[in-house]
Short mmCIF file of C-alpha atoms and ligand atoms in Angstrom, two decimals:
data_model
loop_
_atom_site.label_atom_id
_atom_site.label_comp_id
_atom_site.label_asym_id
_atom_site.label_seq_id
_atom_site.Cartn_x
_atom_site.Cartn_y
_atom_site.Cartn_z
CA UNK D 248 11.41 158.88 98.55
CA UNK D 249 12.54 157.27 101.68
CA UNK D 250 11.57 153.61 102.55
CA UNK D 251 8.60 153.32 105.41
CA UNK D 252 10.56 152.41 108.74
CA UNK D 253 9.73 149.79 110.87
CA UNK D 254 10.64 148.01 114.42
CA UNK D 255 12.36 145.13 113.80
CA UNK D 256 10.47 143.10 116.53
CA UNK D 257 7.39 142.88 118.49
CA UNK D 258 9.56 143.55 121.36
CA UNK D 259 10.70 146.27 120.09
CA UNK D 260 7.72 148.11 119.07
CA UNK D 261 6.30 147.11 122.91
CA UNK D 262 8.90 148.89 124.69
CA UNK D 263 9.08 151.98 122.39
CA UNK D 264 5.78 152.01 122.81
CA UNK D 265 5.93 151.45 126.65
CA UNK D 266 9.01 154.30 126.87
CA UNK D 267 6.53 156.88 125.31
CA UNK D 268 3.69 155.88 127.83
CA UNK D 269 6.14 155.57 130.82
CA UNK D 270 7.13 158.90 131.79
CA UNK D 271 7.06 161.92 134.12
CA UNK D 272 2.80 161.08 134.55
CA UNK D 273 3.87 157.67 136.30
CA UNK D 274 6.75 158.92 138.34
CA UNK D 275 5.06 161.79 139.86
CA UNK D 276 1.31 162.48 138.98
CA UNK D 277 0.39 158.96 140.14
CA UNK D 278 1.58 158.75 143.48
CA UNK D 279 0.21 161.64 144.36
CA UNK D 280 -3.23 161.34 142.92
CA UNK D 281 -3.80 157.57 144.11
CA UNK D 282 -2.37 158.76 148.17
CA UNK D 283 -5.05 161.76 147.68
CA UNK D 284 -7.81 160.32 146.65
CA UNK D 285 -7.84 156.91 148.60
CA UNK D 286 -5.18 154.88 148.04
CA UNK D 287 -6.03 151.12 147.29
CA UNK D 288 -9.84 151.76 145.94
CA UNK D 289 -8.35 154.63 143.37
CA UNK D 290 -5.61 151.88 142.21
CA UNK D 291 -8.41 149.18 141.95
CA UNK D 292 -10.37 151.77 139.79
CA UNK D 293 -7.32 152.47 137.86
CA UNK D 294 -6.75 149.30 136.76
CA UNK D 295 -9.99 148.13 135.49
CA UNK D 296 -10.13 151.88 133.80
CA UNK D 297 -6.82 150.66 132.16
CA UNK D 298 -7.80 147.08 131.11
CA UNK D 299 -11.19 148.64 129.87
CA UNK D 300 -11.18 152.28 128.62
CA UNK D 301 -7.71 152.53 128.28
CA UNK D 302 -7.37 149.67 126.37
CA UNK D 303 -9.97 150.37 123.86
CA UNK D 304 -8.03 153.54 123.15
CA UNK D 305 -4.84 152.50 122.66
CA UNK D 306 -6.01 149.82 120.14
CA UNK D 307 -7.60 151.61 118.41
CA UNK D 308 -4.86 154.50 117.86
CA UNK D 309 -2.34 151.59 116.96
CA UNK D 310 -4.87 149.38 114.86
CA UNK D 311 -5.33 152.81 112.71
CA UNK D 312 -1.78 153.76 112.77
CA UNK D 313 -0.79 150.21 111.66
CA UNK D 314 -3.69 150.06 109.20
CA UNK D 315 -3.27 153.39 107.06
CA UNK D 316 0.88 153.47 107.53
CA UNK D 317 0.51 157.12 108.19
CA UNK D 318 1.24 159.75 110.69
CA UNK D 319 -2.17 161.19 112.73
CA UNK D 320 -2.01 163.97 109.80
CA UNK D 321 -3.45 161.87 107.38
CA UNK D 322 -4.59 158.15 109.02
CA UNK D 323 -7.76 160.14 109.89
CA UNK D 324 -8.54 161.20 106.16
CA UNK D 325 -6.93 157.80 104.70
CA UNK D 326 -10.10 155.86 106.27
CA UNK D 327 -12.90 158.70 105.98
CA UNK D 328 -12.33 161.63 103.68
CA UNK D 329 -14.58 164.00 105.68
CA UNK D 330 -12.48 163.07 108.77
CA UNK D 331 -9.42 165.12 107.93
CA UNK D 332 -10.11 167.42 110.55
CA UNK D 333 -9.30 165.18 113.68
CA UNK D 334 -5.87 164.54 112.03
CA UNK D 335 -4.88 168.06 112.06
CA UNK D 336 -6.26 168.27 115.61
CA UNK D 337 -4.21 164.96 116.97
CA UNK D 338 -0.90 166.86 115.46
CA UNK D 339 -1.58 170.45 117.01
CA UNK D 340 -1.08 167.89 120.46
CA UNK D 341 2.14 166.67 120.40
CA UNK D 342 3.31 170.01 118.26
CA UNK D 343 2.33 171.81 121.29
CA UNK D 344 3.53 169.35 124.04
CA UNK D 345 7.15 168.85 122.67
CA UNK D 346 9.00 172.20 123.38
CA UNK D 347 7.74 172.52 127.38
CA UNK D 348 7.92 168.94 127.90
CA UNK D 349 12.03 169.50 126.69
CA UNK D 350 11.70 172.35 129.59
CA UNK D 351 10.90 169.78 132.21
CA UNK D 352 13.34 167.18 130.75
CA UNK D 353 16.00 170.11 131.32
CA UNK D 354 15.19 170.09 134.69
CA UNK D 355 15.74 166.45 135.51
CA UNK D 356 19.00 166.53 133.52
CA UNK D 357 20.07 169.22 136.00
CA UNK D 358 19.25 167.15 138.78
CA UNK D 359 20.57 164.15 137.85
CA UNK D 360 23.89 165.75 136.52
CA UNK D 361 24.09 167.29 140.29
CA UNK D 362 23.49 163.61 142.16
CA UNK D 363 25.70 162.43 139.62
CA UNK D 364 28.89 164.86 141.02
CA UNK D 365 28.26 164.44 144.34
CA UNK D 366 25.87 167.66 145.09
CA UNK D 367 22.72 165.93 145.58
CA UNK D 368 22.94 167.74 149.11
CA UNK D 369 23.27 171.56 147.65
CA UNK D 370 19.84 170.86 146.06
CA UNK D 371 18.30 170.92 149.50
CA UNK D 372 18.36 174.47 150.40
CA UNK D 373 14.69 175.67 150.14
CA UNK D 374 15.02 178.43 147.34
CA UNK D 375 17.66 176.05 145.45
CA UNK D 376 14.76 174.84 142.49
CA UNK D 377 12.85 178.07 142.19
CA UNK D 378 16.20 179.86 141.56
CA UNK D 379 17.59 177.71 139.40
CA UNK D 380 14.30 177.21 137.39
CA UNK D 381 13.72 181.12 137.47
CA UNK D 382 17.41 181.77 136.56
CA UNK D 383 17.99 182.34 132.31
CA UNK D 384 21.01 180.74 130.59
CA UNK D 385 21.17 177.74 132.71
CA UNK D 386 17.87 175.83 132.43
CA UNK D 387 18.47 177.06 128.41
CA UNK D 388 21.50 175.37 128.58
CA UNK D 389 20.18 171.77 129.90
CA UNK D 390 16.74 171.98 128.07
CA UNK D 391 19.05 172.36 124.89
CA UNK D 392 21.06 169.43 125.84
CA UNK D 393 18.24 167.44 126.45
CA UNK D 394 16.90 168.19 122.92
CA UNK D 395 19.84 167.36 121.83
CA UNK D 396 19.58 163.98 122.93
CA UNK D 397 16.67 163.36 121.62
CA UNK D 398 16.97 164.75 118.26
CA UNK D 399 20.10 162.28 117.96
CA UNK D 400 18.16 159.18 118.95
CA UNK D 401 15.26 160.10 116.19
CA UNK D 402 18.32 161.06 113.46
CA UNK D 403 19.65 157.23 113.93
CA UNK D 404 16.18 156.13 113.08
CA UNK D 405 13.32 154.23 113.87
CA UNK D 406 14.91 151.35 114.07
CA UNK D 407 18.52 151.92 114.85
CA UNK D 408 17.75 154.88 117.67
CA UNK D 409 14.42 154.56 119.22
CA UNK D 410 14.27 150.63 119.37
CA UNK D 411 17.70 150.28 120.42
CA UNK D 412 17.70 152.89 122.94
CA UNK D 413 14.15 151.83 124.37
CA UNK D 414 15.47 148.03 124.44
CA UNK D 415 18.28 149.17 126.68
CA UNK D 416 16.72 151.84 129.14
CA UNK D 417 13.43 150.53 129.42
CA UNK D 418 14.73 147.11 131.30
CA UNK D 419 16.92 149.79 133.27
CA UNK D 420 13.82 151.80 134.25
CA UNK D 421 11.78 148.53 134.95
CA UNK D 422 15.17 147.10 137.60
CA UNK D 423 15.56 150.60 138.92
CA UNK D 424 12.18 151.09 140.01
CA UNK D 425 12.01 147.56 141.69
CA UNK D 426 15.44 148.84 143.21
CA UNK D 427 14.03 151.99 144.62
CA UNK D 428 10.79 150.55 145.89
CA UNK D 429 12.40 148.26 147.91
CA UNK D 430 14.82 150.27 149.28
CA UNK D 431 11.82 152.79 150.22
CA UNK D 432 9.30 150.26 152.00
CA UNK D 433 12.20 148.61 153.82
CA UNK D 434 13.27 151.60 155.54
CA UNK D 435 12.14 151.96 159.04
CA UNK D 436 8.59 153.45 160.01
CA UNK D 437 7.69 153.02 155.87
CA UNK D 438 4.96 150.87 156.90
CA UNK D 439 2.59 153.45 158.04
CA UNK D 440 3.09 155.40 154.45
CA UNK D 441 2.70 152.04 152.85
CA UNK D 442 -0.65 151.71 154.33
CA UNK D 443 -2.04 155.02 153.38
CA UNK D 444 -1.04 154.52 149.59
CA UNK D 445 -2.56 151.09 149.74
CA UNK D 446 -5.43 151.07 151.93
CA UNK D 447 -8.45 151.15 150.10
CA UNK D 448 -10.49 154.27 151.30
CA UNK D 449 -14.13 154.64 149.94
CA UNK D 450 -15.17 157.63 151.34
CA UNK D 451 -12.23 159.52 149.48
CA UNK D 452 -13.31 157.63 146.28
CA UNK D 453 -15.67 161.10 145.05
CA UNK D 454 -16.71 161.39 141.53
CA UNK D 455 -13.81 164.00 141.35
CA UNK D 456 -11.72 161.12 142.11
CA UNK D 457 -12.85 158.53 139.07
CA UNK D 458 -12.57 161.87 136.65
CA UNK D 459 -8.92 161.97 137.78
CA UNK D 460 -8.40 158.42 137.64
CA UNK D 461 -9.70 158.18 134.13
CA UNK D 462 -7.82 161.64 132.78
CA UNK D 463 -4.77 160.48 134.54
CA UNK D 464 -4.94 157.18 132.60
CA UNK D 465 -5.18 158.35 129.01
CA UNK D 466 -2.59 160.82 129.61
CA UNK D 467 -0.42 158.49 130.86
CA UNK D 468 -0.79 156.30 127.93
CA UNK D 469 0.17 158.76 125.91
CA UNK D 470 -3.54 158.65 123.78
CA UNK D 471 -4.89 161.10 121.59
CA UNK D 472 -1.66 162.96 120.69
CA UNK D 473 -1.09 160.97 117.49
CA UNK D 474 1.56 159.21 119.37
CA UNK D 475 0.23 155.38 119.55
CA UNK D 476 -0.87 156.06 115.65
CA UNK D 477 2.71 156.79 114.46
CA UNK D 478 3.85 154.09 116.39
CA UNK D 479 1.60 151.92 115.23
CA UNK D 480 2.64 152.98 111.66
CA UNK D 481 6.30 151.16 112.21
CA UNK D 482 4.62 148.28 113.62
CA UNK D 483 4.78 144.71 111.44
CA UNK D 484 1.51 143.78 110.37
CA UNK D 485 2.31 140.23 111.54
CA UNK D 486 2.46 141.45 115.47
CA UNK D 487 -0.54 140.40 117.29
CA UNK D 488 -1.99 144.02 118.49
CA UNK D 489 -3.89 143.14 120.93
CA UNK D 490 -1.33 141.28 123.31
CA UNK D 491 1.36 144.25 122.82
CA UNK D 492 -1.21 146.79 124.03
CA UNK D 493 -1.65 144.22 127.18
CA UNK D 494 2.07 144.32 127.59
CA UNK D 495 2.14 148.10 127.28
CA UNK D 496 -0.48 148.91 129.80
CA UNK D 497 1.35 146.45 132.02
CA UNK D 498 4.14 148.10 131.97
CA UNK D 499 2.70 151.63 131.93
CA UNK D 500 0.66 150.70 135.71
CA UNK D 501 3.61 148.87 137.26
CA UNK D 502 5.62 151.66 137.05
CA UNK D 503 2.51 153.85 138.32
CA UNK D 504 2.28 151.68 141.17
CA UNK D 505 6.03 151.06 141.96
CA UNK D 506 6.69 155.20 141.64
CA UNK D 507 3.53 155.21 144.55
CA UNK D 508 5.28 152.35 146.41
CA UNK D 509 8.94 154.70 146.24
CA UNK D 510 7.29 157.99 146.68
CA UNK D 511 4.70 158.15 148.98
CA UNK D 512 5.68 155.87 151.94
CA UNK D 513 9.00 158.10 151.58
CA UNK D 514 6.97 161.22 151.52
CA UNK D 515 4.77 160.47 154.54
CA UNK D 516 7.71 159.08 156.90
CA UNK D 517 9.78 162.29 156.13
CA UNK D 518 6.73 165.05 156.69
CA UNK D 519 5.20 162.86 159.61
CA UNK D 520 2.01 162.00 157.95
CA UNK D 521 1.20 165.30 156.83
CA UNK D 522 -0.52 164.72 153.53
CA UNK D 523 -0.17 168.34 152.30
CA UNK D 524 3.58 166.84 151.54
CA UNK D 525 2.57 164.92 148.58
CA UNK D 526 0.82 168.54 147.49
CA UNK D 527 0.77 168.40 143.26
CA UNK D 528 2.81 169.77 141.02
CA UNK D 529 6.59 170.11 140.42
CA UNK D 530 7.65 170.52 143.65
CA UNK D 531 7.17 167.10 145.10
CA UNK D 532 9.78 165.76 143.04
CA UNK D 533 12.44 168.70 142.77
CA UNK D 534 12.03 169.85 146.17
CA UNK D 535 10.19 167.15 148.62
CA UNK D 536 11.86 164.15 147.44
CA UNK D 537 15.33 165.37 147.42
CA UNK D 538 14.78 166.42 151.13
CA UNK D 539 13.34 162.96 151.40
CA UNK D 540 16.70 161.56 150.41
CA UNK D 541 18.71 163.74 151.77
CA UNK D 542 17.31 162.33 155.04
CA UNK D 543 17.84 158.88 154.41
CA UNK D 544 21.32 156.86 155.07
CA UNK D 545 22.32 156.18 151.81
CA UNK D 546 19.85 158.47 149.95
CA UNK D 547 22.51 160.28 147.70
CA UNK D 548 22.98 157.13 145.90
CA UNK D 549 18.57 156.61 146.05
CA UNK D 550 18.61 160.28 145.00
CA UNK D 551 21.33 159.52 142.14
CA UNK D 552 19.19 156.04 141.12
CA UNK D 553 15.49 158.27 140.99
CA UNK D 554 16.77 160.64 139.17
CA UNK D 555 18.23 158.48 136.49
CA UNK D 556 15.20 156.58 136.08
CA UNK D 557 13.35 160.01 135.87
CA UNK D 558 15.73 160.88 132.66
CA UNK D 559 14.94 157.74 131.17
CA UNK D 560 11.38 157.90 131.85
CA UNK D 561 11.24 161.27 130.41
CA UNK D 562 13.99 160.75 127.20
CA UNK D 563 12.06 157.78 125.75
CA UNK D 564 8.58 160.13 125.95
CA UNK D 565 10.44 163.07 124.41
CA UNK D 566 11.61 161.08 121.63
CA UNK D 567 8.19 159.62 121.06
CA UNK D 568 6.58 163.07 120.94
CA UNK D 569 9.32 164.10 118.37
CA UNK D 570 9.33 161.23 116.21
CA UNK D 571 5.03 162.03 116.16
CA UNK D 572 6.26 165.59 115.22
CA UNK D 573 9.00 164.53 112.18
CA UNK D 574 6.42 161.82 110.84
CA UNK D 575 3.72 164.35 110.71
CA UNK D 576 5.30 166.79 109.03
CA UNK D 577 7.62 163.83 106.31
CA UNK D 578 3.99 163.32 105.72
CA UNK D 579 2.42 166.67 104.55
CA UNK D 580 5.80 167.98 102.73
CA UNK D 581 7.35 164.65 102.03
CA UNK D 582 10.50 166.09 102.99
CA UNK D 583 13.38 164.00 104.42
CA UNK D 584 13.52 162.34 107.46
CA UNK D 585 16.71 163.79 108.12
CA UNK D 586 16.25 167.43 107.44
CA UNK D 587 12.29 167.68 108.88
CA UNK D 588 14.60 166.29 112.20
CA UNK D 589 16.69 168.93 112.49
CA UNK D 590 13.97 171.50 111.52
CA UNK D 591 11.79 170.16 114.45
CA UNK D 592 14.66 170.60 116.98
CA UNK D 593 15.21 174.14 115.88
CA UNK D 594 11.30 174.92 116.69
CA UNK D 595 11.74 172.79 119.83
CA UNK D 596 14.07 175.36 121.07
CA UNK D 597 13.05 178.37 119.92
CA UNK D 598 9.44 177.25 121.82
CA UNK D 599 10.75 176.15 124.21
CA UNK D 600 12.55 179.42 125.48
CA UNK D 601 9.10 181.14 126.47
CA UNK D 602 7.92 178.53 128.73
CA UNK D 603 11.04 178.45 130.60
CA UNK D 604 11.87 181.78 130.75
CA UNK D 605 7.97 182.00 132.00
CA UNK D 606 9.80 180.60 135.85
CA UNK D 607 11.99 183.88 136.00
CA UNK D 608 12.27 187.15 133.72
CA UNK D 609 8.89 186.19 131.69
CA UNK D 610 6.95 185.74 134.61
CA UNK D 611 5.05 188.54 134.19
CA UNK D 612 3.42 187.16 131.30
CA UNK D 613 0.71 185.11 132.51
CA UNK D 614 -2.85 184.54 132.33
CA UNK D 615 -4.75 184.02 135.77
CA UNK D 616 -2.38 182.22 137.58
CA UNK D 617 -1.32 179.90 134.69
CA UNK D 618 3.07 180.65 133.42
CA UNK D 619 3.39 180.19 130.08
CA UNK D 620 4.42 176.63 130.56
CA UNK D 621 0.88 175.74 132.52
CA UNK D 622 -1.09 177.57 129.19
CA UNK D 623 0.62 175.03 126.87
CA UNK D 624 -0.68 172.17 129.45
CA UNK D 625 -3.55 173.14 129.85
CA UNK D 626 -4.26 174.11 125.92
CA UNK D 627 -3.06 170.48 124.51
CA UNK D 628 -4.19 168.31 127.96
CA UNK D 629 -7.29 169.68 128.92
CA UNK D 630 -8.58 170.88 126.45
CA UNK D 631 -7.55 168.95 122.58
CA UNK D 632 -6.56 165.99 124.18
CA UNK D 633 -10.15 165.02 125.06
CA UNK D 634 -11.89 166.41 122.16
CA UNK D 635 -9.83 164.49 119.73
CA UNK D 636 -10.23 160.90 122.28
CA UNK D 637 -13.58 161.90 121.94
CA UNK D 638 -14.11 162.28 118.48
CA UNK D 639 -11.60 158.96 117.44
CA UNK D 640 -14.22 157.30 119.27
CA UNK D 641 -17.43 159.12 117.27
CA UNK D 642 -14.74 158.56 113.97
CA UNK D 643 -14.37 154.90 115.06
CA UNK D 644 -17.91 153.71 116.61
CA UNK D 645 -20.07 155.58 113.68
CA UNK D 646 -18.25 156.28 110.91
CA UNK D 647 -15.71 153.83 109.91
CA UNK D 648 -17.32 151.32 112.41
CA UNK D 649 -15.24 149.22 114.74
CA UNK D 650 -15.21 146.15 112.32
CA UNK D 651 -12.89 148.30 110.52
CA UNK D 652 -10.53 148.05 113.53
CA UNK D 653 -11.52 144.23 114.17
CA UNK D 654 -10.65 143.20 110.93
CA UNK D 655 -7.29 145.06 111.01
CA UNK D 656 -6.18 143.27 114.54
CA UNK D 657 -8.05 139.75 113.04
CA UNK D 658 -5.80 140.26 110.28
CA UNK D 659 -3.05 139.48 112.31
CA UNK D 660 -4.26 137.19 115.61
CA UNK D 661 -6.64 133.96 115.03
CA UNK D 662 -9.05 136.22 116.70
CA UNK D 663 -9.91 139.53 119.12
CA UNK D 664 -10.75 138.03 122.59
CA UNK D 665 -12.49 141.47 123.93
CA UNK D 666 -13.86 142.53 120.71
CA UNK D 667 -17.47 142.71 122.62
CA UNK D 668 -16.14 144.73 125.35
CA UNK D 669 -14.66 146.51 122.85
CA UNK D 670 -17.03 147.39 121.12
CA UNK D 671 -19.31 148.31 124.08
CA UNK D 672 -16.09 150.47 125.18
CA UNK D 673 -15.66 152.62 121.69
CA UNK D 674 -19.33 153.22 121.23
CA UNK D 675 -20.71 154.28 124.22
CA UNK D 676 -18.73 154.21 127.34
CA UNK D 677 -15.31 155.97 126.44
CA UNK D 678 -17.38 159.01 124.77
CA UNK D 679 -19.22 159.44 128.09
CA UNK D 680 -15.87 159.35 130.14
CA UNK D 681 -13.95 161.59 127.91
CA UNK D 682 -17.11 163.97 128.00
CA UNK D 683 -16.65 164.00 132.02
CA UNK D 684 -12.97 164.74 132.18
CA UNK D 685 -13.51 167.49 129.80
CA UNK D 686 -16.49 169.13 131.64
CA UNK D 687 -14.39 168.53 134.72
CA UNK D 688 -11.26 170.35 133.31
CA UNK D 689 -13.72 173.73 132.55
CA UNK D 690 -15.33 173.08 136.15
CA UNK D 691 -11.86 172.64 137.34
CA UNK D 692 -10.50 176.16 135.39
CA UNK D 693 -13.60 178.16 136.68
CA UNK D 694 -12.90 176.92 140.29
CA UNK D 695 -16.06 175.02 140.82
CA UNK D 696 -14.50 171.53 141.24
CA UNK D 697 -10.48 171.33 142.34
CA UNK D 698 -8.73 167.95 140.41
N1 LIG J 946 2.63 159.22 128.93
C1 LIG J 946 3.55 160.14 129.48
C2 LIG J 946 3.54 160.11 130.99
O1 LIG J 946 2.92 159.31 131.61
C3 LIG J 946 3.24 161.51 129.10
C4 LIG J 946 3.61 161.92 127.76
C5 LIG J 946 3.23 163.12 127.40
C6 LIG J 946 4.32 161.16 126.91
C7 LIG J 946 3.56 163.57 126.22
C8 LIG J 946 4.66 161.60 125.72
C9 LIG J 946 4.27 162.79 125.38
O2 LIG J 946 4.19 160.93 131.60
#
C-alpha cells in the first residue's frame, strides 16, 4: 500500500487548487458572458455570487475531501453510509469531462506551437480552424501530446508534479495576463470596448443573466466534479481552509476579469462595436482573436503570449481532472498510483478520439445539433454537475449537518468567520440556485430560454 500524498505547503495546495479552477471557463466563457449580459452589474453580481455561493461550495468540497482523506468515490459514504450514491455520481463528472477536455487542450497546443514558429498569421485564413479541427490524424496527434503531458505531471506525483508545476506556471499565468491586459486597453480606440465590458448595464441584467452568472461560477471553480474533494484530500490538516478558498476564488475572478479586460476591448475595436463578435463558443478564441492580433502591431508576439497562458490555463485543469480520475479509481481497486495513471491515459485517448473526430469524418453522428463533443458537455455540465452541487448541499445541510464541516475547518483556524452565512448559504440558498441553473439548462435545451 502506497503512502497518502500530500502538498507540501499551503501555497502549494492554493495554487494547484487555483490551476484546476483557472482554465479555459475564465479565458473565454467569461468575457463573453459578462460583455453580453451587461458588463459592470454582471461582474458586481459575480463577485458577491463568488464570495457567497461559491464559497460555500468550495468549502465544503475541500472540508470533506480533507476530512475523510478520500477520493469523491468514497468521502460521500465515509460520512453517511446511505450517501454512497452522490460519490459515484461526483466521479461519472470528471470521468466524463477528461477525454474532450484533452480534445480542446489539443487545440490550443496547435495554436500555440504555430505562434510559437512564426505562423501565427497562416491561422487567419477563415476556413483555417474548421479544417484543421475537422481534419483526422492531426488534432489526434496534439490531443495525444497534450495527454501526454499531463499524464507525466500526475506520474511525478502529487507533490513532485502537480505542486511543482502549478508553483511555476500559475505565477506565469497570473504576470501574463497582467501583460496582455495592458497591452490590450492601451492600444488606441480600446477605451470604447473598455467601457462596454465595464459599464454597469441594468436593463441587460435579466434573470437569464444571474442563472448564467451563477452556472458560470461553479463551473469555473471547478465544483461538483470531485475535484476540490481530492484536492482537499492532499491538503495538511494544519492549513487554515477557509483563507485558501479566499485565495482561490481570488485568483479564479482576477483572471475572469483580466481575460474580459484582454478580450473584449480587443474584440469590439477590431469588429467596430459589433457585439455579435464576442458570439459564444470556440470560435472567439481560435478564430476572432487571432484576427484580433493579427491586426495589431506587435500582435504575433500578444498572439504567442495568449496562447501560452491558454496552455497553462488549460494543462493545470487537465491534470486536476486526471489526478480526480487516478484517485478515484486507487480508491475502489487499491491499485497503484502508477499503473491506474497509465490506465487512465489509455481511456483518455481512446475517448477522446470520438469527440474529435465528431469536427470532421464523425460528424454525422449527432444528436439535434449537439457533436459528440457538445453531448459529453452537456451530459456532465448541465445536467450531473448540478444534481450532485445540489445534493452535497441536501448531504451537507440535513444529513451530516454543517457542524460536521465547521468542526473540520475549526479544527484547524481559531475559528470560521462566515460560518452564519455559511450556514444560511448550504441550507437554503445554494439548493435554490443550483435548482435554477438546472431548470434553466432543460429550458435552455428545449429552446424556451437561450443562455
Ligand atoms: N474550472 C475550469 C475553468 O474555468 C473548468 C474545468 C473543467 C476545470 C473541468 C477542470 C475540469 O475552465
Amino acid at each position: 500500500m502506497e503512502t497518502k500524498h500530500h502538498f507540501s505547503s499551503r501555497i502549494g495546495f492554493v495554487l494547484a487548487a487555483a490551476g484546476s479552477a483557472v482554465g479555459l471557463g475564465n479565458l473565454w466563457r467569461f468575457p463573453y458572458l459578462a460583455a453580453k449580459y451587461g458588463g459592470g452589474s454582471f461582474l458586481l453580481i459575480y463577485i458577491i455570487l463568488a464570495v457567497t455561493f461559491g464559497f460555500a461550495l468550495m468549502i465544503t468540497e475541500i472540508a470533506i475531501g480533507r476530512k475523510t482523506g478520500k477520493s469523491a468515490l468514497y468521502a460521500f459514504s465515509n460520512l453517511h453510509k446511505k450517501s454512497g450514491f452522490i460519490g459515484i455520481l461526483a466521479s461519472i463528472v470528471p470521468i466524463i469531462i477528461l477525454p474532450y477536455y484533452c480534445v480542446i487542450g489539443g487545440w490550443v497546443v496547435k495554436f500555440t506551437w504555430e505562434y510559437l514558429t512564426g505562423n501565427g498569421r497562416a491561422i487567419v485564413d477563415n476556413n483555417y480552424f474548421e479544417n484543421f479541427i475537422g481534419s483526422t490524424g492531426e488534432p489526434l496527434l496534439w490531443l495525444f501530446l497534450f495527454i501526454l503531458f499531463t499524464l507525466f505531471v500526475i506520474l511525478l506525483g502529487v507533490n513532485k508534479g502537480i505542486e511543482k508545476v502549478s508553483k511555476i506556471l500559475m505565477p506565469v499565468l497570473i504576470v501574463l495576463s497582467a501583460v496582455i491586459a495592458i497591452f490590450v486597453i492601451t492600444r488606441p480606440g480600446a477605451k470604447d470596448g473598455i467601457i462596454y465590458y465595464l459599464k454597469p448595464d441594468i436593463s441587460k441584467f435579466t434573470f437569464t443573466a444571474f442563472i448564467a452568472a451563477t452556472g458560470q461560477l461553479f463551473y469555473s471553480m471547478s465544483l461538483a466534479m470531485g475535484i476540490m474533494i481530492t484536492y482537499g484530500s492532499y491538503s495538511s490538516k494544519k492549513d487554515n481552509i477557509e483563507s485558501s478558498v479566499r485565495n482561490i476564488e481570488l485568483f479564479d475572478t482576477l483572471v475572469a476579469i483580466l481575460a474580459g479586460l484582454m478580450i473584449v476591448p480587443a474584440v469590439f475595436v477590431f469588429s467596430g462595436g459589433n457585439e455579435e463578435a464576442l458570439a459564444k463558443g470556440p470560435t472567439l478564441m481560435f478564430i476572432t482573436l487571432p484576427k484580433v492580433f493579427d491586426s495589431m502591431k506587435g500582435g504575433q508576439i500578444i498572439g504567442a503570449a495568449f496562447f501560452i497562458l491558454v496552455l497553462f490555463a488549460a494543462l493545470t485543469s487537465a491534470i486536476s481532472l486526471m489526478e480526480t480520475v487516478v484517485s478515484i479509481f486507487v480508491d475502489k481497486f487499491k491499485t497503484s498510483r502508477k499503473k491506474t495513471a497509465i490506465a487512465i491515459g489509455i481511456y483518455t485517448v481512446i475517448m477522446a478520439i470520438p469527440s474529435s473526430l465528431g469536427f470532421g469524418i464523425w460528424s454525422g453522428i449527432s444528436i439535434g445539433d449537439k457533436t459528440i463533443l457538445d453531448l459529453f458537455d452537456f451530459i456532465s455540465n448541465s445536467i450531473l454537475m448540478p444534481i450532485v452541487a445540489i445534493m452535497t448541499c441536501i448531504f451537507v445541510g440535513y444529513l451530516i449537518k454543517p457542524k460536521t464541516i465547521i468542526d473540520e475547518i475549526e479544527s484547524s483556524a481559531p475559528t470560521f468567520k462566515s460560518k452564519k452565512l455559511y450556514v444560511i448559504i448550504i441550507k437554503y440558498i445554494a439548493p435554490i440556485l443550483l435548482a435554477m441553473i438546472f431548470i434553466g439548462s432543460i429550458l435552455d435545451v428545449m429552446k424556451i430560454i437561450e443562455l
